Each structure stands twice: as structure tokens, then as C-alpha cells.
C-alpha positions as CSV (number, residue, x, y, z in Angstrom):
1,X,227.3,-13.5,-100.2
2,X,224.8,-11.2,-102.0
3,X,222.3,-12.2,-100.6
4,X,223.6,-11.6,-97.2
5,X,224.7,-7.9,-98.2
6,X,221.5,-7.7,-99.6
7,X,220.0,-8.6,-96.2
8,X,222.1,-6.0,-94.4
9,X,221.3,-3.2,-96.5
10,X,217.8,-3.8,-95.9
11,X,217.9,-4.4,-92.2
12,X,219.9,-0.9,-92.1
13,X,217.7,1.3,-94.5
14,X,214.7,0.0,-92.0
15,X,216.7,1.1,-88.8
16,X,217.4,4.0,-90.7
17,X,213.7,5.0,-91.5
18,X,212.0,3.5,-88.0
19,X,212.4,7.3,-86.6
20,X,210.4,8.3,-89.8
21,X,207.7,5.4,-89.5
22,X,207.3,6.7,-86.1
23,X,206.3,10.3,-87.0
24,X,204.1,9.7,-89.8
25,X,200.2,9.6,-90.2
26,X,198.3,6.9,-91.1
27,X,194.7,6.8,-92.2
28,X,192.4,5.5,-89.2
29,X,189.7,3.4,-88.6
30,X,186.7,5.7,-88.4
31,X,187.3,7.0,-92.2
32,X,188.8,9.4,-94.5
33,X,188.6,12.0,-92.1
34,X,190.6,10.4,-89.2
35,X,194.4,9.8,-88.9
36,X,196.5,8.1,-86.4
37,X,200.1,8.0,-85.8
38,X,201.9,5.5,-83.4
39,X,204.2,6.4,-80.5
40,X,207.0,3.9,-79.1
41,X,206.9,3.4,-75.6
42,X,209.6,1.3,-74.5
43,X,208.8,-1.4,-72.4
44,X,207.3,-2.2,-69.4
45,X,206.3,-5.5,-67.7
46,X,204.3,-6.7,-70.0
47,X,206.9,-6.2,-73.1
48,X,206.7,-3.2,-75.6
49,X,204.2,-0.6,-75.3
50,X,202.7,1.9,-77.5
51,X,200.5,5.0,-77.3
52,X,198.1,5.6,-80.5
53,X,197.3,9.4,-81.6
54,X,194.3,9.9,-84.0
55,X,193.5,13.5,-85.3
56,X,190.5,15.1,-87.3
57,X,192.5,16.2,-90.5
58,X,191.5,19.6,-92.1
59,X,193.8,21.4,-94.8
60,X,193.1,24.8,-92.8
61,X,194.5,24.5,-89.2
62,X,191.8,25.7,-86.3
63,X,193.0,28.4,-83.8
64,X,192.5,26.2,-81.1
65,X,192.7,22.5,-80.2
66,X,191.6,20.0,-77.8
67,X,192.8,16.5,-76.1
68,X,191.0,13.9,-75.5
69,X,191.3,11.6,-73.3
70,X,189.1,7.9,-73.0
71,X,187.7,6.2,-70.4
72,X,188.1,2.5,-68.8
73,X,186.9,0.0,-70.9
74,X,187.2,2.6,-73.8
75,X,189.2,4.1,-76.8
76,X,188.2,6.7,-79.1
77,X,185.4,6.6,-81.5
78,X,183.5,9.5,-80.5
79,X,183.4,10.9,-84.3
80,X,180.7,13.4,-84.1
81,X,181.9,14.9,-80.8
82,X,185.5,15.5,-83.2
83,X,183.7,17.1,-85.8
84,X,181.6,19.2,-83.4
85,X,184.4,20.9,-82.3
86,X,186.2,21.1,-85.5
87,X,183.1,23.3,-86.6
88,X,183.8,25.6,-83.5
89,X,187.5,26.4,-83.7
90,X,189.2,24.0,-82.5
91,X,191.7,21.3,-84.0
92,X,189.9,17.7,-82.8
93,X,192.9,15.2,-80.9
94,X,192.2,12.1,-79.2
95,X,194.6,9.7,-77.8
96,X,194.1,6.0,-77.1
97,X,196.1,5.2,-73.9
98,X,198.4,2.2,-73.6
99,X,197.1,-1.2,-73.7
100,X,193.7,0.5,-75.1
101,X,192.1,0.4,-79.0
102,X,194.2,1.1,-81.1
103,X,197.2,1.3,-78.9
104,X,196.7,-2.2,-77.9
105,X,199.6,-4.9,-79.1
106,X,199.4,-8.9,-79.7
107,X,199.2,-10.8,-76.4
108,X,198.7,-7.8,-74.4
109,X,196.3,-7.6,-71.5
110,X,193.7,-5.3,-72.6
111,X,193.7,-1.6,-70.0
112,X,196.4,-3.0,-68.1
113,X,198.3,-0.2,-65.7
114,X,200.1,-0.4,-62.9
115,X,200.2,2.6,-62.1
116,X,199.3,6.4,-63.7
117,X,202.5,7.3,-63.9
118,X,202.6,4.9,-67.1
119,X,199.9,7.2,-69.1
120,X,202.2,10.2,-68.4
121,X,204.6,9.7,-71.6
122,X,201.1,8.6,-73.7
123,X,200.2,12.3,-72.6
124,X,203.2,14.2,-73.3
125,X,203.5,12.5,-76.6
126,X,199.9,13.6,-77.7
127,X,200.8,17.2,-76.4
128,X,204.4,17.5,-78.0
129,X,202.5,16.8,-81.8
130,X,200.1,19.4,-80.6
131,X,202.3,22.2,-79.3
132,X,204.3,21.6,-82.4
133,X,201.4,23.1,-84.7
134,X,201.2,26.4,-82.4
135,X,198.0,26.4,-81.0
136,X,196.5,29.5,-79.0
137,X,195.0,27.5,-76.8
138,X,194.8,24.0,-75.9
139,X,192.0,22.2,-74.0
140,X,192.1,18.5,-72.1
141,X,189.0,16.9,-71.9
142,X,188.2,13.0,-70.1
143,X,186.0,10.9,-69.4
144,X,185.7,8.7,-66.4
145,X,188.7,7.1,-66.2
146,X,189.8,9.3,-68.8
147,X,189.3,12.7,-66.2
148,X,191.0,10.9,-63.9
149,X,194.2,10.7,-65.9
150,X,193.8,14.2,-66.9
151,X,193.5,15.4,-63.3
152,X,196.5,13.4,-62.2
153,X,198.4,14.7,-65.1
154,X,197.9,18.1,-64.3
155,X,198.5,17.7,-61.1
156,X,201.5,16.1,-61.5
157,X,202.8,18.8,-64.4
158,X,201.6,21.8,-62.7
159,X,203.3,23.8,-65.8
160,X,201.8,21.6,-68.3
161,X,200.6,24.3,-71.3
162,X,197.0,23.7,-70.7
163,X,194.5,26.3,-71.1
164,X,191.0,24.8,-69.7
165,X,190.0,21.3,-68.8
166,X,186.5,19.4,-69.4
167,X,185.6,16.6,-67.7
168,X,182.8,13.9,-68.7
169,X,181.5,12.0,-65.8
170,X,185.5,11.7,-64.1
171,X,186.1,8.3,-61.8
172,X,186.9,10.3,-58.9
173,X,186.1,7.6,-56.4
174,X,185.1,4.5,-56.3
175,X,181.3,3.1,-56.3
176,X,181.0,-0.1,-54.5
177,X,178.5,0.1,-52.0
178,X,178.9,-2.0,-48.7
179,X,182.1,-3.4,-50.2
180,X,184.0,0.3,-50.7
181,X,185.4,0.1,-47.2
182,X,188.0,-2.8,-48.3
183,X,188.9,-0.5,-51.8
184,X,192.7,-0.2,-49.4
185,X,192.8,-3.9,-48.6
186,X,192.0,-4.9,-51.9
187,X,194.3,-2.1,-53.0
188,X,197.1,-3.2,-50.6
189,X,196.9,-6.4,-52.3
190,X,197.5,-5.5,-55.3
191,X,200.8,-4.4,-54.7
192,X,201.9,-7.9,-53.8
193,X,200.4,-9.5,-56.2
194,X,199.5,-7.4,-59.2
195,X,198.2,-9.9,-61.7
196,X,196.0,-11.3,-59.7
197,X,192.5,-11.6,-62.3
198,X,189.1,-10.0,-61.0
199,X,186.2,-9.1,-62.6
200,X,185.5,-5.5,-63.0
201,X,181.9,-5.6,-62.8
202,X,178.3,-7.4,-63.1
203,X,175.9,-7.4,-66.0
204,X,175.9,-5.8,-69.4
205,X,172.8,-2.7,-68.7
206,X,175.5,0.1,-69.1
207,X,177.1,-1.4,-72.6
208,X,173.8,-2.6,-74.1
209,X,172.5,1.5,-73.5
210,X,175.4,2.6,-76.2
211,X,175.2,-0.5,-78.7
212,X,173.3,0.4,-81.6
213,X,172.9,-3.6,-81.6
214,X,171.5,-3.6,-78.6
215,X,169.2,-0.4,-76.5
216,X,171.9,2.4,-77.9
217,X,172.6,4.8,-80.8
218,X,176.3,4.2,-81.4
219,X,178.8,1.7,-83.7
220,X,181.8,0.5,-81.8
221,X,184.7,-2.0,-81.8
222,X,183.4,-4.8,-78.9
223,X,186.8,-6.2,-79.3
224,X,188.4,-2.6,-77.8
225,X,185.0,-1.6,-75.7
226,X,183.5,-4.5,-74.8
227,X,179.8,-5.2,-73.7
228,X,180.8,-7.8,-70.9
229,X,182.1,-6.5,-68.0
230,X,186.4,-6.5,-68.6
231,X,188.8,-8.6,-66.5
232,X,190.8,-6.5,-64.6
233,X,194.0,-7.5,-62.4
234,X,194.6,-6.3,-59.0
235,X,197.2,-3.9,-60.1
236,X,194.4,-2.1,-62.0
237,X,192.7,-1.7,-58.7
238,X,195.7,-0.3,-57.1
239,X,196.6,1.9,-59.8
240,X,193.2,3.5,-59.8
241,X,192.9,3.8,-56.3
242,X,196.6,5.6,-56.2
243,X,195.8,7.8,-58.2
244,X,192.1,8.6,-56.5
245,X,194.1,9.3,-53.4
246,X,196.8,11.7,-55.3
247,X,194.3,13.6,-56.7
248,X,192.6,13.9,-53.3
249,X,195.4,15.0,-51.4
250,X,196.8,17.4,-54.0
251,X,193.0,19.2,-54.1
252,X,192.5,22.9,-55.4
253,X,196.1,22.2,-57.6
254,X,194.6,22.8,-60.9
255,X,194.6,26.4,-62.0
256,X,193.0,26.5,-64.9
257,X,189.3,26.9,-65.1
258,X,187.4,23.4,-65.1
259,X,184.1,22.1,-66.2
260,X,182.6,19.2,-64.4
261,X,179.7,17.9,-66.6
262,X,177.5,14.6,-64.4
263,X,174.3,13.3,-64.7
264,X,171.6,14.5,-62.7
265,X,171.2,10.6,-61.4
266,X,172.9,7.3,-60.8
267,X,171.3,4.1,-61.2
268,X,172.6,0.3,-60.1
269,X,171.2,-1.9,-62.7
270,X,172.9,-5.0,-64.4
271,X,170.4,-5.8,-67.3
272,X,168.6,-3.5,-69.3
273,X,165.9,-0.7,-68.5
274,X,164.9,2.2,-70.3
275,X,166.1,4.1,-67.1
276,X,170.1,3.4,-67.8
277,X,170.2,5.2,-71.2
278,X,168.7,8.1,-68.7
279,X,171.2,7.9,-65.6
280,X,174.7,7.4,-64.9
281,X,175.0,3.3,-64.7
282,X,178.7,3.5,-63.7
283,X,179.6,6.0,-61.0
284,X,177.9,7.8,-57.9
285,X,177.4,10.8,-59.4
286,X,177.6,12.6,-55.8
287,X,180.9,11.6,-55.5
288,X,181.7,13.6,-59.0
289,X,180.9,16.5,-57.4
290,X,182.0,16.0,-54.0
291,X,185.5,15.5,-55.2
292,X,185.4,17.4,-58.4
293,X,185.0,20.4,-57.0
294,X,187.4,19.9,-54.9
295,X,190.1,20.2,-58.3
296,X,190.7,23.3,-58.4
297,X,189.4,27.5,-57.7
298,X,187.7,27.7,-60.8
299,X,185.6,24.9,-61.3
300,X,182.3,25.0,-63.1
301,X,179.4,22.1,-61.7
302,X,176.8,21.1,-64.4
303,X,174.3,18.5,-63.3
304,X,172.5,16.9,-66.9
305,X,169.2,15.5,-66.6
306,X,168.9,12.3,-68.2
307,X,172.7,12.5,-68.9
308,X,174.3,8.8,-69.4
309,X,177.7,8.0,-67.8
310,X,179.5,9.1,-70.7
311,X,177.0,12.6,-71.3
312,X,178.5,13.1,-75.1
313,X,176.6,9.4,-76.0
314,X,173.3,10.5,-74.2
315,X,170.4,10.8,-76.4
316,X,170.3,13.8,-78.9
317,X,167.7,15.8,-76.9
318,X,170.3,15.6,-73.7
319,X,173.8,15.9,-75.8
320,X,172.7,18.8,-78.3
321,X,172.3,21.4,-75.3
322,X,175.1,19.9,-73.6
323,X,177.4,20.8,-76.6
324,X,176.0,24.6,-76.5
325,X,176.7,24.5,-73.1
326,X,180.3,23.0,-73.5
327,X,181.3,25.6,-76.1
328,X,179.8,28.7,-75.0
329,X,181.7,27.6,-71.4
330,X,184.9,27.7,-73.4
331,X,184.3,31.0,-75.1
332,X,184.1,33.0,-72.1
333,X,186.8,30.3,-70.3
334,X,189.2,31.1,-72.7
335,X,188.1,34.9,-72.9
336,X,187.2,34.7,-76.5
């Protein structure tokens, strides 16, 4: 019998402290510096789900503060872009979405989504820690995939308490070539039969140009960002392509100002070539524009020679004037 109470006093005291787990800190991956804390997400299709916040800690809170937001095939480890913006004012946040890094749970299928309507609880639970701490302004910032769930966020919350957005090579649209005009079909399908497995690309040029193993400057977890192209199912496809067409139809929606950062060029390779750690490997960067400017009234184009897809892993003679470029935008964005 004792040890039966004994069991139900401890299943209760856990119960009792799960709320507290929940909102605590713990220390992260990428060192001293980092924290994370977990967010319970119910469940979907796939079982329970969780969202992952990490933070740049600092004993003296910034003014300011920014979220950012991965890409596919992604998570955050993007240390020195954190402490870059630490040392200008702002309060570094970055979450890891569902299914991705940190976020991801045993037996799950890694970047998983069925549609973007899943990622918009990830985002208010990043933005509820941050609006808690009082912030005089509040930036979003994504890459690729990554913009694309920060534009369909915002267009969706129209009175979300954002002050300025960034966005890092943003998948807009899709670039496939010949094969774009069956995106719907393909897309169609996918409603049908979601978990229907593809392959999300060809060749292994875009992840051997980050690898510092490989053609790159950069340390990563291959297990969360893999150099392979990533399986992908069909309800991927469809949930990308959803949310390509919301963003589209709900054009010039955003109201705050917006800076759409691309590389100068695009190049189609699947292995190697100095050229990829020079171009955009992943996306048309014409279609960045095309569309991105089509986000809100107030959106500022900046075309970066020898940019890579993701512009804040280019090479240090391309990234360092980028970042005086991205903070001197916010200054006089945020009329400071």
C-alpha cells in the first residue's frame, strides 16, 4: 500500500509541476549563451507536437527584439547572426517550427505540415514569451520557407504586434522548371493522399556550399539539416503551395515596412561548383521579387551579389555589408 501511495503522490506532484516544466528555460545546444524552452502543442495526425523557443540570454534586456523564423530543411543555428543583433539593440529569438531541430519528437517525420495553419500556434507561442518582456519593437525575420510562414502569418493576423519584417531569400513560388505547370495537380493530390513519399530534390551542391566538412564555412546538426535532399510527402507539397496561393491572393496586406534581401543570381546545379557558394542554388530569385514586392506598400528590394540562398551564410565579404545594410534599414524603419 505504500508503495502505491507513494506512486500517486508522485504521479500528482508531476501533474502538478508539468505547467512549470513547460515555462522554464533550458540551456541549448549551441552553448552557454543559448536557451530554449519547449511549448506543448497538442496533437495532430502524427501524435503530440511541440514547438521549441531558443533565446540569446543577456542579464540587461535590449530595447528591441527580433523573431526568427527557419527555413525548409532547417532549424536554427545561425549563432553569429544572434549575437550580431544582440550587439545592435535588439533581444535575439529564434523558433524551431514543429516537426523541425529541436522541436522534433521520436518517430516523427522530420518538416512534416499539412498545412500553415499548423505553424500559427508555434508563432504565437514564440510571440506571447516575447510580448511578455515589453519590447518597443518587435521584428520577424525568415528565410525561405521560413518568409513564407512569416508572410502567411501576417497576413493571416493582420493585428499581429509586429513592427517590421525581414525576409532572407522567402519561397514565394515554386522553381521547377518544365515541371512547375503540374505544382496544382501534384498539389491536388496531395489532398487525397497526403503521405504519399517524394523526394524534395536532386543532388547535394546547395548543402555541401554551407558544410564546413564539405565547400562551406558553417557547423550544423546533418541529423536536423541534412546534406541529402529530404523526403517530403505530398501533403508538404500541398501545404506549401496553399500557402504560395494565400499569400498571392491576399497581396499588398502587410503594413509594415518590409525588406526583401535575394541574390543577385540563381544557379541549377546538383554537385558542387565554386559558383553555388556565389548564387542562389534553391529558388528563382526573379520570382522573389516578382512576388515579394507584391507583400505589401512599403517594401524595400535588395539584390546581393554573390549572395547564397540563405544571404546570412554567404561568405564574409558578401554577409558583413549585408548586416550594415540590414541594421541601418531597421534604424530608419523603426524611426530610430
Amino acid at each position: 500500500m505504500n508503495a502505491i501511495k507513494k506512486l500517486i503522490i508522485s504521479v500528482a506532484l508531476s501533474l502538478c509541476f508539468m505547467p512549470l516544466m513547460a515555462q522554464q528555460w533550458f540551456p541549448d545546444t549551441l552553448g552557454t549563451d543559448f536557451q530554449v524552452r519547449y511549448f506543448d502543442q497538442g496533437k495532430d495526425y502524427s501524435g503530440a507536437v511541440r514547438s521549441s523557443l531558443v533565446r540569446l540570454r543577456d542579464s540587461i534586456p535590449a530595447q528591441n527584439a527580433v523573431l526568427y523564423i527557419h527555413g525548409f530543411n532547417d532549424y536554427f543555428f545561425q549563432s553569429e547572426m544572434a549575437y550580431r543583433f544582440r550587439a545592435h539593440g535588439y533581444d535575439f529569438y529564434a523558433v524551431d517550427l514543429r516537426k523541425y531541430g529541436r522541436s522534433l519528437l521520436p518517430g516523427q517525420k522530420r518538416c512534416q505540415v499539412r498545412s500553415f495553419n499548423e505553424y500559427i500556434p508555434d508563432i504565437d507561442s514564440a510571440l506571447m514569451v516575447i510580448g511578455e518582456c515589453g519590447y518597443d519593437k518587435v521584428v520577424m525575420m525568415g528565410h525561405s520557407t521560413g518568409g513564407l510562414v512569416a508572410t502567411y502569418y501576417l497576413d493571416k493576423k493582420q493585428n499581429a504586434d509586429i513592427d517590421a519584417l525581414i525576409l532572407n531569400s522567402p519561397f514565394l513560388d515554386w522553381n521547377l522548371g518544365n515541371l512547375e505547370c503540374f505544382i496544382n495537380l501534384v498539389s491536388a493530390t496531395g489532398a487525397l493522399m497526403p503521405s504519399v513519399t517524394v523526394k524534395s530534390g536532386s543532388g547535394t551542391a546547395y548543402g555541401e556550399s554551407l558544410l564546413a566538412d564539405y565547400h562551406g564555412e558553417w557547423q550544423f546538426n546533418t541529423d536536423w539539416k541534412s546534406i541529402e535532399p529530404t523526403m517530403v510527402d505530398l501533403g508538404w507539397i500541398r501545404a506549401v503551395n496553399s500557402a504560395q496561393h494565400y499569400v498571392r491572393k491576399h497581396k499588398y496586406e502587410i503594413k509594415m515596412p518590409i525588406l526583401l534581401m535575394y541574390s543577385a543570381n540563381s544557379i541549377n546545379a546538383e554537385d558542387w561548383s565554386p559558383a553555388v557558394n556565389k548564387a542562389d542554388a534553391v529558388l528563382d530569385v526573379k520570382d522573389i521579387r516578382k512576388y515579394g514586392m507584391m507583400l505589401g506598400h512599403d517594401v524595400t528590394a535588395i539584390s546581393v551579389n554573390g549572395g547564397m540562398h540563405d544571404l546570412i551564410l554567404s561568405s564574409k565579404d558578401v554577409r558583413e555589408p549585408l548586416y550594415t545594410y540590414i541594421f541601418n534599414w531597421l534604424q530608419e524603419a523603426l524611426h530610430e
